[in-house]
């Protein structure tokens, strides 16, 4: 029976346009999926977009769009990019699709029916950016993952009995294959050992999500919704026989690839949800590091992203794929720079594989009329030929082992070691000089040298195919071998190049890039960012390399790189104040308090009661419908027995009447002032 192989990327949030950090995860998975197909596995490769939750709702609001419109646009951008890059995914799931919503509700029901869900009240801190409950944090504390200030949530929620899974999870982690690499596994183990609290799995203060079955006032916690994509896409919870079959066939997943910051969700919550639903857990969760640019994690909020399109326009998809997998030690953070990209491209692709292909194939054209020559068994063989054959055999063997352990960089090193060996072999054997001679011995030797070079080229090309699919498909055609997708990698061995094969037309596959390539890419990115980009960068409050993925406790107060002096505050201090645009829904006087008004202000995610000392300046009825600025993360306080949850921002001179801050242009409710 054919072996199956199911691999997933995380699904991408639609609050940010795709950049090469996202492309990194997708490329790694695509490469694995391609190799598995060549190894004969019935492969299913899934990617998609994560479209619900408060973060998306707010981003849409700030862009003046409905969440659905907003999600449609950005999800389409991701999809278009993957298509342009030739990503070989078999499905593309969106969490706003009907098929997903129904099946997530089914999962929720199943977990509830199994007794793992109860109702309770959650009061605590929440990071909207990471959609993460931050246990133990206090109002004003930053999120341990991203450093942004958490928001206080006080809601009646459905809770998942995560705490009862502690032992089962630890048993699961005893299998070293489940979480990779080892460092992440150790972090998860110590996080779970330190004790697990039940997890709130619904929200009721906003509506952009999948309704809880039988209680539509609540929407399902976005991480439960999102994680479920891995099973809903392949048919879980469907009543169709075909979908059920697919689910049975592909689940559990063989590899779930993620970035290190979402380890906790995938290694703790996800297997616990599955266990609670009585479903098998994935075979392996594999976490990669971050792509850094200008020393910190590439991300929209830091304003340091590099768009994939720029690289595709100038060097092509293969260049990016090769660079990322060769340069970054998988599992660790890796730096991206245009200089390094072009250097790698020139040294390994243009001068390496590309040059080997064109010089070998051109010489076969010139000296053997474009037909792969027969190596002469007698007399013309020397030890150097065997060295190449041995190096190729070793490369096939080691590449497979290293690649399947996700050591892409080392695997590629092995294949390129073969290319370097052949380059040296060609230089030493001087086929161009042999070609000038017409005696039988020289012809035989020339045939052997070019055959040996072509066979090594074929093997390096086959190994590299999953990583650089376009160029290798072209080389394969040029070698007269047809469609490379038909290659059976399991059988790859030295000596299979059919003798006498007629070559196809030979063209260079990796033209050399000159210095201007770096400048062009840099310029394209600068244009995209625009002059305002520098100022709009949010502070990078946490060192990029902090493995914050599984921290249970809120981070220690963040030490900002720019320290305040002279009574001034730093930008990080300012970022702690959450100023938001709200609209007044209700305004009334407070009995026996001449200066106070009681307002109900909608700030996009919830309606807040705020007491404001503005009664002498504004009649309550003039305020309803007016947009105001509120300090949204001020600790609640009581005035005249009423709770005030925030503060309205107003200007006033000593003794003068307050004047409410307002805007000349229209601004969406919920927008943040920064
Ligand atoms: N929506 C969640 C995942 C839900 S999965 C059930 C999410 N989305 S994300 O868009 O923020 O990130 C998706 C993937 O892109 C993650 O694996 C993340 O690590 C990866 N990357 C985003 N920026 C990155 C870098 N700068 N470097 C490397 N990978 C990064 O998390």
XYZ file of C-alpha atoms and ligand atoms in Angstrom:
705
model
C 0.000 0.000 0.000
C 1.214 3.506 -0.768
C 2.574 5.355 2.217
C 0.723 8.606 2.957
C 2.331 11.852 4.056
C 0.424 14.814 5.443
C 2.240 18.096 6.039
C 0.903 21.494 7.148
C 2.098 25.080 7.485
C 0.484 27.250 10.140
C -2.351 29.252 8.643
C -1.363 32.882 8.182
C -3.074 35.780 9.907
C -4.723 38.096 7.448
C -3.839 41.245 9.381
C -0.519 41.530 7.566
C 0.572 41.214 3.988
C 2.855 38.280 3.212
C 6.610 38.754 3.624
C 9.607 36.454 3.362
C 9.205 35.347 6.995
C 5.923 33.738 5.983
C 7.489 32.470 2.783
C 10.149 30.731 4.860
C 7.658 28.410 6.592
C 5.838 27.738 3.338
C 9.021 27.047 1.381
C 10.307 24.604 3.995
C 7.020 22.673 3.836
C 6.841 22.823 0.074
C 10.316 21.377 -0.186
C 9.460 18.511 2.140
C 6.193 17.834 0.291
C 8.004 17.742 -3.045
C 10.613 15.332 -1.770
C 7.931 13.060 -0.325
C 6.115 12.973 -3.660
C 9.334 11.969 -5.410
C 9.791 9.271 -2.781
C 6.419 7.905 -3.823
C 4.296 8.973 -0.839
C 0.652 9.911 -1.327
C 1.316 13.443 -0.149
C -1.119 16.067 1.074
C 0.229 19.535 1.723
C -2.018 22.089 3.395
C -1.751 25.814 3.911
C -4.272 28.627 4.296
C -5.302 31.694 6.256
C -6.416 32.421 9.807
C -9.154 35.017 9.565
C -11.121 35.318 12.777
C -10.523 36.998 16.130
C -10.221 40.363 17.727
C -6.941 41.227 16.046
C -8.412 40.827 12.555
C -11.618 42.576 13.543
C -9.636 45.583 14.757
C -7.324 45.642 11.768
C -10.344 45.645 9.461
C -11.954 48.421 11.448
C -8.815 50.511 11.288
C -8.750 49.986 7.517
C -12.409 51.011 7.291
C -13.494 47.610 5.952
C -15.690 44.799 7.134
C -13.665 41.919 8.550
C -14.826 39.700 5.704
C -13.778 42.165 2.997
C -10.493 42.645 4.719
C -9.864 38.927 5.112
C -10.872 38.256 1.493
C -8.301 40.727 0.213
C -5.336 39.601 2.258
C -6.132 35.910 1.997
C -6.175 36.341 -1.793
C -2.770 38.016 -1.617
C -1.244 35.061 0.199
C -2.813 32.679 -2.252
C -1.616 34.643 -5.260
C 1.897 34.766 -3.888
C 2.028 31.020 -3.295
C 0.755 30.446 -6.819
C 3.350 32.761 -8.275
C 6.030 30.911 -6.346
C 4.763 27.549 -7.576
C 4.011 26.324 -4.052
C 2.592 22.834 -4.440
C -0.100 22.878 -1.760
C -3.000 20.472 -2.293
C -5.560 22.630 -0.519
C -5.879 26.141 0.803
C -8.120 26.482 3.820
C -9.680 29.728 4.999
C -11.194 29.750 8.456
C -14.129 31.830 7.208
C -15.221 29.050 4.853
C -18.470 27.281 5.679
C -16.840 23.834 5.613
C -14.410 24.952 8.314
C -16.965 26.700 10.520
C -19.326 23.737 10.659
C -16.544 21.279 11.377
C -15.062 23.446 14.139
C -18.468 23.537 15.794
C -18.553 19.780 15.513
C -15.170 19.575 17.246
C -16.379 21.904 20.013
C -19.477 19.758 20.525
C -17.417 16.606 20.680
C -15.073 18.037 23.310
C -18.048 19.357 25.279
C -19.907 16.036 25.065
C -16.791 14.306 26.320
C -16.986 16.485 29.439
C -14.007 18.789 28.912
C -15.818 22.111 28.639
C -17.519 24.113 31.401
C -18.694 27.674 31.889
C -16.861 30.115 34.141
C -15.673 33.678 34.409
C -12.341 34.870 33.121
C -10.696 37.917 34.547
C -7.195 38.520 33.407
C -4.859 39.878 30.818
C -5.089 39.149 27.112
C -2.728 39.961 24.253
C -4.792 40.716 21.179
C -1.785 40.636 18.894
C -0.965 37.048 19.818
C -4.555 36.193 20.762
C -3.058 34.823 23.956
C -4.316 34.665 27.559
C -1.397 35.751 29.721
C -1.702 33.868 32.994
C -0.622 35.726 36.084
C -0.167 39.099 34.365
C -1.390 42.343 35.913
C -3.088 45.259 34.117
C -0.428 47.191 32.229
C 1.915 44.198 31.961
C 3.406 43.463 28.555
C 2.760 40.278 26.624
C 5.621 37.813 27.205
C 5.699 36.970 23.525
C 5.523 40.282 21.695
C 6.023 42.870 24.429
C 2.815 44.752 23.662
C 0.668 45.850 26.568
C -1.968 43.285 27.483
C -5.624 44.198 27.841
C -7.822 43.376 30.772
C -10.600 40.944 29.952
C -13.478 40.224 32.248
C -15.992 37.885 30.669
C -18.134 34.867 31.191
C -16.480 32.215 29.059
C -16.435 28.569 28.224
C -13.387 26.883 29.677
C -11.445 23.900 28.465
C -10.142 21.514 31.139
C -6.552 21.798 30.041
C -5.323 21.067 33.567
C -6.428 17.430 33.408
C -4.126 16.753 30.461
C -0.863 17.501 32.190
C 0.254 13.894 32.668
C -0.952 12.740 29.291
C 0.938 15.552 27.611
C 4.109 14.739 29.492
C 3.740 11.123 28.386
C 3.391 12.339 24.832
C 6.575 14.404 25.062
C 8.465 11.327 26.181
C 8.531 10.504 22.485
C 11.450 12.608 21.232
C 10.008 12.687 17.726
C 6.921 14.633 18.771
C 8.496 18.068 19.286
C 11.557 19.066 17.328
C 14.136 20.427 17.793
C 15.171 19.234 21.233
C 15.452 22.755 22.703
C 11.779 23.424 22.026
C 10.852 20.068 23.462
C 12.653 20.875 26.695
C 10.932 24.256 26.957
C 7.524 22.691 26.482
C 8.230 19.987 29.040
C 9.214 22.501 31.695
C 6.220 24.677 30.890
C 3.811 21.773 31.291
C 5.590 20.458 34.400
C 5.085 23.821 36.060
C 1.337 23.191 35.958
C -1.465 23.904 33.514
C -4.476 26.103 34.077
C -7.789 25.600 32.352
C -8.083 27.632 29.207
C -10.818 30.041 28.236
C -12.041 28.929 24.802
C -14.752 31.449 24.014
C -15.131 35.223 23.858
C -18.294 37.243 24.178
C -17.195 40.862 23.811
C -16.826 40.792 20.051
C -18.445 38.754 17.338
C -15.886 38.066 14.591
C -15.586 34.348 15.016
C -17.387 31.038 14.874
C -20.398 30.940 17.200
C -20.300 28.438 20.055
C -22.834 25.711 19.222
C -26.106 26.322 21.114
C -24.825 29.590 22.585
C -24.222 32.079 19.775
C -23.521 34.963 22.180
C -20.046 33.499 22.377
C -17.536 32.977 19.621
C -14.991 30.178 19.777
C -11.476 31.227 20.881
C -9.554 31.970 17.743
C -6.751 29.517 18.473
C -9.158 26.597 18.844
C -10.800 27.725 15.602
C -7.444 28.089 13.833
C -5.752 24.905 15.062
C -8.760 22.902 13.960
C -7.981 23.805 10.324
C -5.507 20.947 10.229
C -8.335 18.453 10.558
C -11.305 20.334 9.073
C -9.480 20.759 5.750
C -9.100 17.025 5.318
C -12.678 16.218 6.241
C -13.041 15.978 10.018
C -16.618 16.609 11.128
C -18.061 16.221 7.651
C -20.963 13.905 6.907
C -19.704 13.209 3.377
C -18.247 9.754 2.925
C -15.431 11.084 0.710
C -14.347 13.622 3.284
C -14.481 11.035 6.056
C -12.301 8.736 3.987
C -9.761 11.522 3.418
C -9.648 12.274 7.119
C -9.112 8.623 7.941
C -6.384 8.390 5.363
C -4.360 11.497 6.176
C -4.831 12.112 9.899
C -2.685 12.149 12.008
C -0.396 14.597 10.241
C 3.168 13.459 9.676
C 4.753 16.908 10.019
C 3.256 20.125 11.347
C 5.737 22.892 10.714
C 5.551 26.072 12.813
C 7.604 29.069 13.890
C 9.047 28.964 17.402
C 6.677 31.614 18.792
C 3.638 29.393 18.373
C 5.053 26.306 20.001
C 2.807 26.505 23.055
C -0.367 26.551 20.990
C 0.734 23.602 18.882
C 2.490 21.438 21.428
C 0.259 21.983 24.446
C -3.214 23.191 23.449
C -3.488 21.350 20.151
C -2.705 17.806 21.366
C -4.882 18.432 24.439
C -7.848 19.472 22.273
C -7.341 16.389 20.119
C -7.101 14.073 23.116
C -10.250 15.623 24.537
C -12.033 14.924 21.267
C -10.721 11.364 21.270
C -8.597 11.933 18.179
C -5.006 10.929 17.499
C -2.293 13.568 17.885
C 0.081 14.561 15.079
C 3.290 12.589 14.660
C 5.647 15.558 14.752
C 5.572 19.276 15.449
C 8.659 20.874 13.992
C 9.572 24.418 14.974
C 11.821 26.665 12.969
C 13.493 29.888 14.072
C 12.885 33.402 12.866
C 14.124 35.225 9.885
C 15.781 38.368 11.123
C 16.255 41.535 9.176
C 18.308 44.388 10.524
C 18.876 42.338 13.688
C 15.288 41.757 14.721
C 12.413 39.484 13.778
C 10.990 40.472 10.469
C 7.448 41.626 11.138
C 4.910 44.183 10.096
C 4.859 45.923 13.433
C 8.608 46.472 13.394
C 8.380 47.818 9.867
C 11.346 45.707 8.757
C 9.744 43.289 6.371
C 11.113 42.264 3.004
C 8.505 41.427 0.413
C 8.881 38.160 -1.416
C 7.791 39.750 -4.712
C 10.921 41.901 -4.839
C 13.159 38.844 -4.778
C 10.978 36.983 -7.259
C 11.170 39.909 -9.676
C 14.940 40.185 -9.546
C 16.309 36.677 -8.870
C 13.362 34.283 -9.052
C 11.781 31.859 -6.591
C 14.549 29.271 -6.698
C 17.080 31.831 -5.499
C 14.998 32.614 -2.428
C 14.216 28.971 -1.708
C 17.845 27.939 -1.960
C 19.079 30.859 0.091
C 16.647 30.314 2.950
C 17.232 26.610 3.234
C 20.988 26.787 2.717
C 21.788 29.840 4.793
C 19.548 29.389 7.823
C 20.419 26.572 10.173
C 17.004 25.073 10.561
C 15.580 25.579 14.044
C 17.728 28.642 14.692
C 17.209 32.274 13.799
C 18.841 33.380 10.577
C 19.631 36.797 9.165
C 18.456 37.942 5.829
C 20.273 40.510 3.736
C 20.215 41.303 0.040
C 24.001 41.135 -0.073
C 24.079 37.634 1.364
C 21.287 36.546 -0.960
C 23.107 37.722 -4.078
C 26.397 36.282 -2.869
C 24.862 32.853 -2.319
C 23.047 33.057 -5.599
C 26.232 33.769 -7.499
C 28.498 31.345 -5.700
C 26.212 28.318 -5.423
C 23.652 28.706 -8.173
C 25.197 30.752 -10.988
C 28.799 29.555 -10.531
C 27.901 26.232 -8.925
C 25.056 24.174 -10.307
C 24.290 26.516 -13.223
C 27.865 26.576 -14.418
C 28.329 22.818 -14.069
C 25.202 22.243 -16.151
C 26.111 24.624 -18.918
C 29.774 23.663 -19.246
C 29.058 19.903 -19.183
C 26.126 20.015 -21.564
C 27.826 22.470 -23.929
C 30.842 20.187 -24.206
C 28.634 17.160 -24.877
C 27.009 19.193 -27.639
C 30.324 20.236 -29.057
C 32.246 16.956 -28.851
C 29.500 14.329 -29.072
C 26.821 16.001 -31.186
C 24.547 16.412 -28.181
C 24.399 12.733 -27.182
C 25.474 11.447 -23.779
C 28.760 9.643 -24.533
C 29.518 6.057 -23.595
C 32.197 5.879 -20.943
C 34.763 3.523 -22.193
C 35.215 0.676 -19.703
C 38.678 -0.229 -20.838
C 41.775 1.779 -20.409
C 40.186 5.209 -20.110
C 38.985 4.855 -16.544
C 41.073 6.335 -13.752
C 40.747 6.533 -9.991
C 39.385 10.086 -10.178
C 36.271 8.814 -11.977
C 35.596 6.416 -9.129
C 36.100 9.169 -6.606
C 33.276 11.092 -8.264
C 31.044 8.028 -8.304
C 31.780 7.435 -4.616
C 31.143 11.085 -3.740
C 27.821 10.928 -5.560
C 26.765 7.751 -3.746
C 27.678 9.318 -0.431
C 25.754 12.475 -1.335
C 22.615 10.476 -2.149
C 22.826 8.652 1.150
C 23.665 11.615 3.380
C 21.340 14.057 1.700
C 18.394 11.781 2.453
C 19.306 11.318 6.099
C 20.012 14.987 6.759
C 17.007 16.253 4.860
C 14.640 13.911 6.632
C 15.997 15.239 9.932
C 15.163 18.765 8.706
C 18.835 19.659 8.417
C 18.307 21.287 5.060
C 21.424 23.369 5.181
C 23.710 20.404 5.767
C 21.871 18.312 3.199
C 22.449 20.996 0.582
C 26.080 21.242 1.615
C 26.461 17.565 0.775
C 24.901 17.960 -2.667
C 27.022 21.029 -3.350
C 30.048 19.123 -2.145
C 29.447 16.824 -5.093
C 29.201 19.806 -7.451
C 32.484 21.210 -6.139
C 34.154 17.810 -6.560
C 33.024 17.587 -10.184
C 34.165 21.141 -10.885
C 37.595 20.207 -9.641
C 37.523 16.973 -11.623
C 36.698 18.854 -14.819
C 39.497 21.348 -14.262
C 41.981 18.554 -13.585
C 40.930 16.424 -16.534
C 40.734 19.295 -19.010
C 38.099 17.898 -21.354
C 38.611 20.943 -23.614
C 42.202 19.827 -24.244
C 41.121 16.216 -24.795
C 38.581 17.525 -27.283
C 41.342 19.003 -29.397
C 42.947 15.595 -29.836
C 41.572 12.977 -32.180
C 43.343 9.774 -31.151
C 41.158 6.944 -29.829
C 42.538 7.087 -26.339
C 41.813 10.807 -25.929
C 38.303 10.332 -27.342
C 37.643 7.511 -24.884
C 38.971 9.540 -22.013
C 36.888 12.549 -23.062
C 33.788 10.358 -23.223
C 34.434 9.078 -19.712
C 35.080 12.513 -18.261
C 31.954 14.012 -19.779
C 29.818 11.024 -18.911
C 31.053 11.160 -15.311
C 30.364 14.892 -15.117
C 26.897 14.525 -16.624
C 25.987 11.673 -14.301
C 27.088 13.674 -11.269
C 25.119 16.631 -12.587
C 22.046 14.429 -12.904
C 22.374 13.271 -9.310
C 22.932 16.745 -7.883
C 19.969 17.992 -9.915
C 17.708 15.214 -8.673
C 18.653 15.818 -5.043
C 18.194 19.571 -5.357
C 14.885 19.354 -7.159
C 12.586 19.720 -4.130
C 14.533 22.828 -3.092
C 14.931 24.522 -6.481
C 12.183 22.995 -8.586
C 12.207 25.393 -11.558
C 15.856 25.359 -12.443
C 16.266 21.634 -11.896
C 13.239 20.887 -14.101
C 14.956 22.915 -16.831
C 18.302 21.148 -16.395
C 16.499 17.796 -16.529
C 14.892 18.748 -19.830
C 18.227 20.012 -21.154
C 19.739 16.646 -20.267
C 17.046 14.988 -22.367
C 15.531 13.269 -19.330
C 11.968 14.588 -19.703
C 9.700 15.545 -16.844
C 11.575 15.584 -13.547
C 8.342 15.042 -11.616
C 8.437 11.446 -12.808
C 11.727 10.875 -11.041
C 11.639 8.110 -8.426
C 14.014 9.362 -5.750
C 14.030 6.059 -3.889
C 15.805 4.427 -6.816
C 18.312 7.201 -7.427
C 21.749 5.636 -7.894
C 24.985 6.174 -9.750
C 25.073 4.905 -13.309
C 21.498 5.383 -14.425
C 22.067 8.114 -16.987
C 20.940 6.473 -20.240
C 23.820 6.368 -22.680
C 23.237 8.022 -25.993
C 20.465 10.249 -24.595
C 19.880 13.191 -26.898
C 20.232 16.480 -25.039
C 17.618 19.204 -25.287
C 18.462 22.810 -26.012
C 20.987 24.194 -23.564
C 20.416 27.583 -21.914
C 21.935 28.998 -18.754
C 19.524 28.511 -15.842
C 21.081 30.942 -13.378
C 22.488 34.014 -15.107
C 25.039 35.775 -12.900
C 23.662 38.639 -10.858
C 25.743 41.802 -10.765
C 25.977 44.393 -8.015
C 22.989 46.277 -9.322
C 20.741 43.376 -8.257
C 21.257 44.324 -4.611
C 20.580 47.976 -5.294
C 17.477 47.229 -7.317
C 15.990 45.068 -4.586
C 16.877 47.605 -1.949
C 15.257 50.375 -3.958
C 12.118 48.374 -4.589
C 11.746 47.792 -0.871
C 12.479 51.400 0.045
C 9.800 52.549 -2.364
C 7.303 50.195 -0.766
C 8.093 51.398 2.708
C 7.972 55.065 1.851
C 9.517 57.888 3.845
C 7.113 57.506 6.764
C 8.134 53.927 7.399
C 10.930 54.753 9.792
C 8.658 56.698 12.082
C 5.826 54.203 12.037
C 8.006 51.394 13.356
C 6.693 50.080 16.611
C 9.387 49.682 19.209
C 11.093 46.332 19.179
C 10.535 45.793 22.842
C 11.933 42.305 23.034
C 15.216 41.013 21.782
C 14.543 39.070 18.647
C 16.119 35.885 19.764
C 14.118 35.548 22.969
C 12.528 32.122 22.819
C 9.308 33.410 24.283
C 7.274 30.603 22.876
C 6.453 28.715 25.998
C 6.900 31.154 28.823
C 4.252 30.738 31.435
C 4.848 33.912 33.321
C 4.573 37.458 32.094
C 7.936 38.801 31.084
C 9.924 40.797 33.527
C 9.465 44.495 32.832
C 10.876 45.076 29.414
C 14.132 46.916 29.381
C 13.849 49.342 26.551
C 16.966 49.863 24.483
C 16.443 53.630 24.679
C 16.616 54.604 28.319
C 14.750 57.682 29.517
C 16.641 60.589 31.028
C 15.721 64.019 32.446
C 12.232 63.011 33.495
C 11.367 62.180 29.902
C 9.662 58.924 29.018
C 10.803 56.491 26.379
C 8.752 55.475 23.383
C 8.163 52.174 25.177
C 6.682 54.010 28.133
C 4.364 55.854 25.800
C 3.407 52.615 24.048
C 2.023 51.396 27.363
C -0.786 53.902 27.149
C -3.550 52.539 25.029
C -5.334 55.484 23.445
C -8.340 54.527 21.329
C -11.047 56.210 19.347
C -14.519 55.582 20.755
C -18.005 56.806 20.021
C -20.369 57.981 22.761
C -23.513 55.862 22.864
C -25.089 57.116 26.095
C -24.418 60.312 28.077
C -26.192 61.355 31.271
C -25.632 63.477 34.354
C -24.598 61.802 37.597
C -27.030 62.732 40.393
C -25.507 65.075 42.986
C -22.291 65.529 41.030
C -22.257 68.831 39.137
C -19.170 68.161 37.084
C -19.596 64.477 36.263
C -21.164 62.803 33.239
C -21.675 59.078 32.924
C -20.833 57.988 29.401
C -21.079 54.687 27.618
C -18.412 54.628 24.962
C -18.107 52.043 22.222
C -14.396 51.416 21.562
C -14.878 48.870 18.827
C -14.383 45.776 20.890
C -16.662 46.606 23.763
C -18.758 49.365 25.289
C -17.124 50.996 28.314
C -18.683 52.983 31.123
C -16.565 56.081 31.694
C -17.103 58.916 34.159
C -15.870 62.247 32.865
C -15.630 65.611 34.616
C -16.980 67.532 31.661
C -20.578 68.270 32.717
C -19.937 71.995 32.965
C -18.602 72.166 29.416
C -20.876 69.758 27.534
C -24.582 69.053 27.698
C -25.024 65.270 27.684
C -27.325 65.232 24.637
C -24.654 66.961 22.483
C -22.232 64.146 23.092
C -24.174 61.154 21.821
C -22.672 60.036 18.500
C -19.527 62.093 19.033
C -16.117 60.488 18.579
C -13.762 60.807 21.523
C -10.346 59.582 22.541
C -10.151 57.343 25.542
C -7.317 55.903 27.588
C -8.468 52.330 27.285
C -6.083 50.518 29.617
C -6.457 52.651 32.707
C -7.162 50.595 35.816
C -10.885 50.875 36.689
C -11.774 53.182 39.605
C -14.949 54.098 41.410
C -16.441 57.608 41.485
C -19.712 58.265 43.299
C -20.235 54.518 43.569
C -19.947 54.042 39.792
C -17.102 52.249 38.091
C -15.166 54.247 35.522
C -13.407 52.125 32.960
C -11.088 54.430 31.107
C -10.571 58.134 30.756
C -11.731 60.614 28.141
C -8.910 62.781 26.811
C -9.520 66.518 26.920
C -7.438 69.677 26.916
C -7.895 72.448 29.467
C -6.017 75.426 30.759
C -5.800 76.000 34.491
C -9.300 76.976 35.572
C -10.632 76.765 32.009
C -13.287 74.434 30.698
C -12.206 71.077 29.246
C -12.246 70.676 25.475
C -12.582 67.145 24.148
C -9.866 65.879 21.844
C -11.301 65.206 18.396
C -10.274 64.677 14.779
C -10.633 66.737 11.643
C -10.826 63.650 9.436
C -13.176 60.766 10.067
C -11.548 57.931 12.021
C -12.870 54.435 12.614
C -14.015 53.480 16.070
C -11.411 51.339 17.833
C -8.449 52.903 15.978
C -5.387 53.238 18.186
C -3.530 56.528 18.639
C 0.213 56.149 18.626
N -2.278 32.486 12.603
C -1.230 32.019 13.442
C -1.009 30.523 13.233
C -2.218 29.691 13.401
S -1.885 28.018 13.036
C -3.172 27.179 13.585
C 0.056 32.755 13.118
N 0.111 33.394 11.970
S 1.325 34.289 11.454
O 0.935 34.776 10.168
O 1.650 35.262 12.430
O 2.558 33.356 11.335
C 2.511 32.230 10.517
C 3.872 31.597 10.376
O 4.771 32.517 9.778
C 4.466 31.205 11.722
O 5.011 29.910 11.639
C 5.544 32.216 11.929
O 6.598 31.718 12.683
C 5.960 32.496 10.499
N 6.648 33.759 10.444
C 6.140 35.024 10.476
N 7.190 35.900 10.541
C 8.351 35.228 10.557
C 9.703 35.556 10.510
N 10.116 36.788 10.530
N 10.592 34.537 10.401
C 10.211 33.235 10.275
N 8.961 32.894 10.324
C 8.026 33.839 10.611
O 0.965 32.711 13.930
